[in-house]
Short mmCIF file of C-alpha atoms in Angstrom, two decimals:
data_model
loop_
_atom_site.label_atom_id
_atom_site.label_comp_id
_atom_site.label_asym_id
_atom_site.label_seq_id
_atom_site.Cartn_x
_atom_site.Cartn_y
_atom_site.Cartn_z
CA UNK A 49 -2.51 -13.22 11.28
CA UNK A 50 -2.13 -13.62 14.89
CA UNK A 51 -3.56 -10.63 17.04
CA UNK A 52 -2.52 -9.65 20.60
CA UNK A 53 -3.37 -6.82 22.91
CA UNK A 54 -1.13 -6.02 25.66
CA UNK A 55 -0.98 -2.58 28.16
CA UNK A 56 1.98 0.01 27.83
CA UNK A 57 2.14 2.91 29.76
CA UNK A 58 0.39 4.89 27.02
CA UNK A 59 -2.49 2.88 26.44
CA UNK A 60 -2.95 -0.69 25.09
CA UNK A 61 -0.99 -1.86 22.00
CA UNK A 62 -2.37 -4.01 19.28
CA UNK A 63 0.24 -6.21 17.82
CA UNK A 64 -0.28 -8.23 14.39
CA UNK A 65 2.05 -10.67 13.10
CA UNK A 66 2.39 -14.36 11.74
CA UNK A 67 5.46 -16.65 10.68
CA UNK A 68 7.21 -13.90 8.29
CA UNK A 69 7.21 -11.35 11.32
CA UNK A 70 5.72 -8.49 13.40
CA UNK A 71 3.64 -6.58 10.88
CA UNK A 72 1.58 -4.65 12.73
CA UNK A 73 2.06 -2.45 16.48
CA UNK A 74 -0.36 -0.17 16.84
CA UNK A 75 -1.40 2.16 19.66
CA UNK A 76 -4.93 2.60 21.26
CA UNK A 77 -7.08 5.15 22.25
CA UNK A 78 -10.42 2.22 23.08
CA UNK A 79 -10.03 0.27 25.74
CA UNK A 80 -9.86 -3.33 24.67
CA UNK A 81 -9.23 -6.94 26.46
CA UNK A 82 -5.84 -7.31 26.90
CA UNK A 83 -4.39 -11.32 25.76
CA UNK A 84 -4.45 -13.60 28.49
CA UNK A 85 -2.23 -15.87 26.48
CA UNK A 86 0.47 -14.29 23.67
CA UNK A 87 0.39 -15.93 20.61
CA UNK A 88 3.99 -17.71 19.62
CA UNK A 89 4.09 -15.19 16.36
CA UNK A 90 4.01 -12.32 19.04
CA UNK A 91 5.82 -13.69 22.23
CA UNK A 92 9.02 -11.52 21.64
CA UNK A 93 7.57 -8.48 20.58
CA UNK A 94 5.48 -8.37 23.25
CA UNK A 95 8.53 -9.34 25.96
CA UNK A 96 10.44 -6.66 24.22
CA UNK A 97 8.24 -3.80 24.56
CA UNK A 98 7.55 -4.35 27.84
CA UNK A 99 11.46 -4.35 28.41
CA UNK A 100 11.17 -1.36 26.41
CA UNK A 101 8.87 0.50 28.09
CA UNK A 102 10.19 -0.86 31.73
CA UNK A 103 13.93 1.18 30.32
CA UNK A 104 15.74 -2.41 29.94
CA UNK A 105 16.11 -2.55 26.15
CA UNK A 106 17.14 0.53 24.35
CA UNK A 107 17.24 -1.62 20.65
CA UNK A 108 14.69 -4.30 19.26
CA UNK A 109 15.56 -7.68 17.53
CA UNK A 110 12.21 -8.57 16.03
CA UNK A 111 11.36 -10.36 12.65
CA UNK A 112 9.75 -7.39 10.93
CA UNK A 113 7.08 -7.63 8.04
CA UNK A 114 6.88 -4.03 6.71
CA UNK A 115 4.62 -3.87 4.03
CA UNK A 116 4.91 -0.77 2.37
CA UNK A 117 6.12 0.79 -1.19
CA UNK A 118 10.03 0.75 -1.98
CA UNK A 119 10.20 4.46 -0.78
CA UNK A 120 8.33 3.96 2.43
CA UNK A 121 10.36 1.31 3.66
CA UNK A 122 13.54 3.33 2.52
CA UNK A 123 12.13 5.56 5.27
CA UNK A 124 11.10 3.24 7.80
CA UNK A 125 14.71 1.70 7.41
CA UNK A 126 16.48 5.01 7.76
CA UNK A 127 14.22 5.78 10.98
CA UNK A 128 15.78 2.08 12.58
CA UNK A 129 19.42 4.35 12.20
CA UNK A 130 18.01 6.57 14.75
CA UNK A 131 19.77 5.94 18.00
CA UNK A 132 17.67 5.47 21.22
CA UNK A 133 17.48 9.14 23.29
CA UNK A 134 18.59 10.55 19.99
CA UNK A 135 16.35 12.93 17.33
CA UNK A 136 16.40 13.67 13.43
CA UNK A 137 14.53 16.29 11.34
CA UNK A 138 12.54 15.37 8.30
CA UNK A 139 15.30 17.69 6.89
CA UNK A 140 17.97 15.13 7.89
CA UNK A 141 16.07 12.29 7.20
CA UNK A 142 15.20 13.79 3.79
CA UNK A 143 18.81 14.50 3.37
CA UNK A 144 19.52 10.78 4.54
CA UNK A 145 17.39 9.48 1.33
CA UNK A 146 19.21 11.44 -1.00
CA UNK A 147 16.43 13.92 -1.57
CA UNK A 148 16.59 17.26 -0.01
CA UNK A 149 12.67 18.32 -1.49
CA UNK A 150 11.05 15.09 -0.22
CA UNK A 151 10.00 16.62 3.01
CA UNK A 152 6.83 15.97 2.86
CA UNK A 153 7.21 12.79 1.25
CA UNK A 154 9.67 11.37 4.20
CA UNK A 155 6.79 13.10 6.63
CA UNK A 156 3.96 11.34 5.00
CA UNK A 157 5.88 7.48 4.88
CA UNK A 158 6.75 8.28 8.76
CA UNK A 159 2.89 8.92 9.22
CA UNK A 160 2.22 5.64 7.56
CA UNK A 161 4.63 3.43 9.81
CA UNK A 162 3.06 0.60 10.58
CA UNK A 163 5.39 -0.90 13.73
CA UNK A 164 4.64 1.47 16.91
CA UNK A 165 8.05 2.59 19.09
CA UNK A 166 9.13 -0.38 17.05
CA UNK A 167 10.20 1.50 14.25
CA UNK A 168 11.22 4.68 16.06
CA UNK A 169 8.82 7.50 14.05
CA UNK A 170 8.64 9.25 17.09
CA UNK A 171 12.06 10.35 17.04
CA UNK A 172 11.42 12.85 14.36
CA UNK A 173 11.16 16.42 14.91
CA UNK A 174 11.01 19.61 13.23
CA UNK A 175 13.99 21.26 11.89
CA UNK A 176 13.04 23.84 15.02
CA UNK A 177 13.42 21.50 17.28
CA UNK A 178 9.73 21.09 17.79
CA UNK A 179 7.63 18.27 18.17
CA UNK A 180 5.46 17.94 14.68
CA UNK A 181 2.43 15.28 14.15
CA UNK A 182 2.30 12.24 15.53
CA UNK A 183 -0.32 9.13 14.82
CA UNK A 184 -0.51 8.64 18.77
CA UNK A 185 -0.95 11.78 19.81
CA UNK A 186 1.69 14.65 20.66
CA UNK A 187 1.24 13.87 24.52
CA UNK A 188 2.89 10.26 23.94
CA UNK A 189 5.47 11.51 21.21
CA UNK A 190 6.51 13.95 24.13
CA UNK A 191 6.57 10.87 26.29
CA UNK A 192 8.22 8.58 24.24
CA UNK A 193 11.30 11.27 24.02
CA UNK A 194 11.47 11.80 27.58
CA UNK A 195 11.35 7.90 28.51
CA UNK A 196 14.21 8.17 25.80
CA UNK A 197 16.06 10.92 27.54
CA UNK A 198 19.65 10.49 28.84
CA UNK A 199 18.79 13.61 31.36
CA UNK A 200 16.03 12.30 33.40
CA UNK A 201 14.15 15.68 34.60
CA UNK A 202 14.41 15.43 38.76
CA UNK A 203 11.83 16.76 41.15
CA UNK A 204 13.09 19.77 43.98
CA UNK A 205 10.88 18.55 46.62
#
């Protein structure tokens, strides 16, 4: 498994991955050594975030290695229908899978997502509108949404 550590706005990103795809993108809150010298297994992924996070690529095209039971990457796979600057509810995304009661079920597999911004779990909401948990941390959820944001918020002075 090749390893990599590169900076993003919100911190430095771990990303994991070999021949069969990026497995692994995970978000920091340690500081660690950033990669002097990406790994082949990792070159894209890490050229695409940074496109990503610079507001050049709205959509990646990345071998992906989700490991993961059947229903979790039935959720992972419906969050990849979420367009970029768009939102869903675990409501809708429950609704998506066929299964109205599996809330919490759809909540917990979007907890578990392995691929960072990757796999967009920070595009779910609340049915309020309002942002729920997030592994990295409400502040870069909030972030993440407003980077994502077709109405950039302008300064008056």
């Amino acid at each position: 498994m090749d390893v990599a550590f590169i900076q993003t706005p919100l911190g430095v990103a771990k990303l994991e991955g070999d021949a069969n795809g990026l497995g692994s993108v995970t978000i920091l809150d340690t500081k660690e050594p950033l990669t002097d010298i990406i790994p082949e297994n990792l070159e894209d992924a890490a050229y695409q975030l940074h496109e990503y996070f610079e507001g050049k690529r709205k959509h990646f095209d990345l071998k992906l290695n989700l490991n993961g039971t059947d229903f979790q990457q039935g959720v992972w796979k419906a969050l990849l229908e979420i367009p970029y600057g768009k939102t869903a509810s675990y409501l809708e995304l429950s609704k998506t899978l066929g299964d109205v009661k599996a809330i919490r079920a759809v909540a917990a597999a979007n907890g578990k997502n392995p691929l960072w911004v990757v796999v967009p779990c920070h595009r779910v909401i609340g049915s309020d509108g309002s942002l729920t948990g997030y592994a990295g941390g409400l502040h870069r959820k909030k972030w993440l949404l407003e980077h994502e944001s077709p109405v950039k918020q302008q300064s008056l002075f």
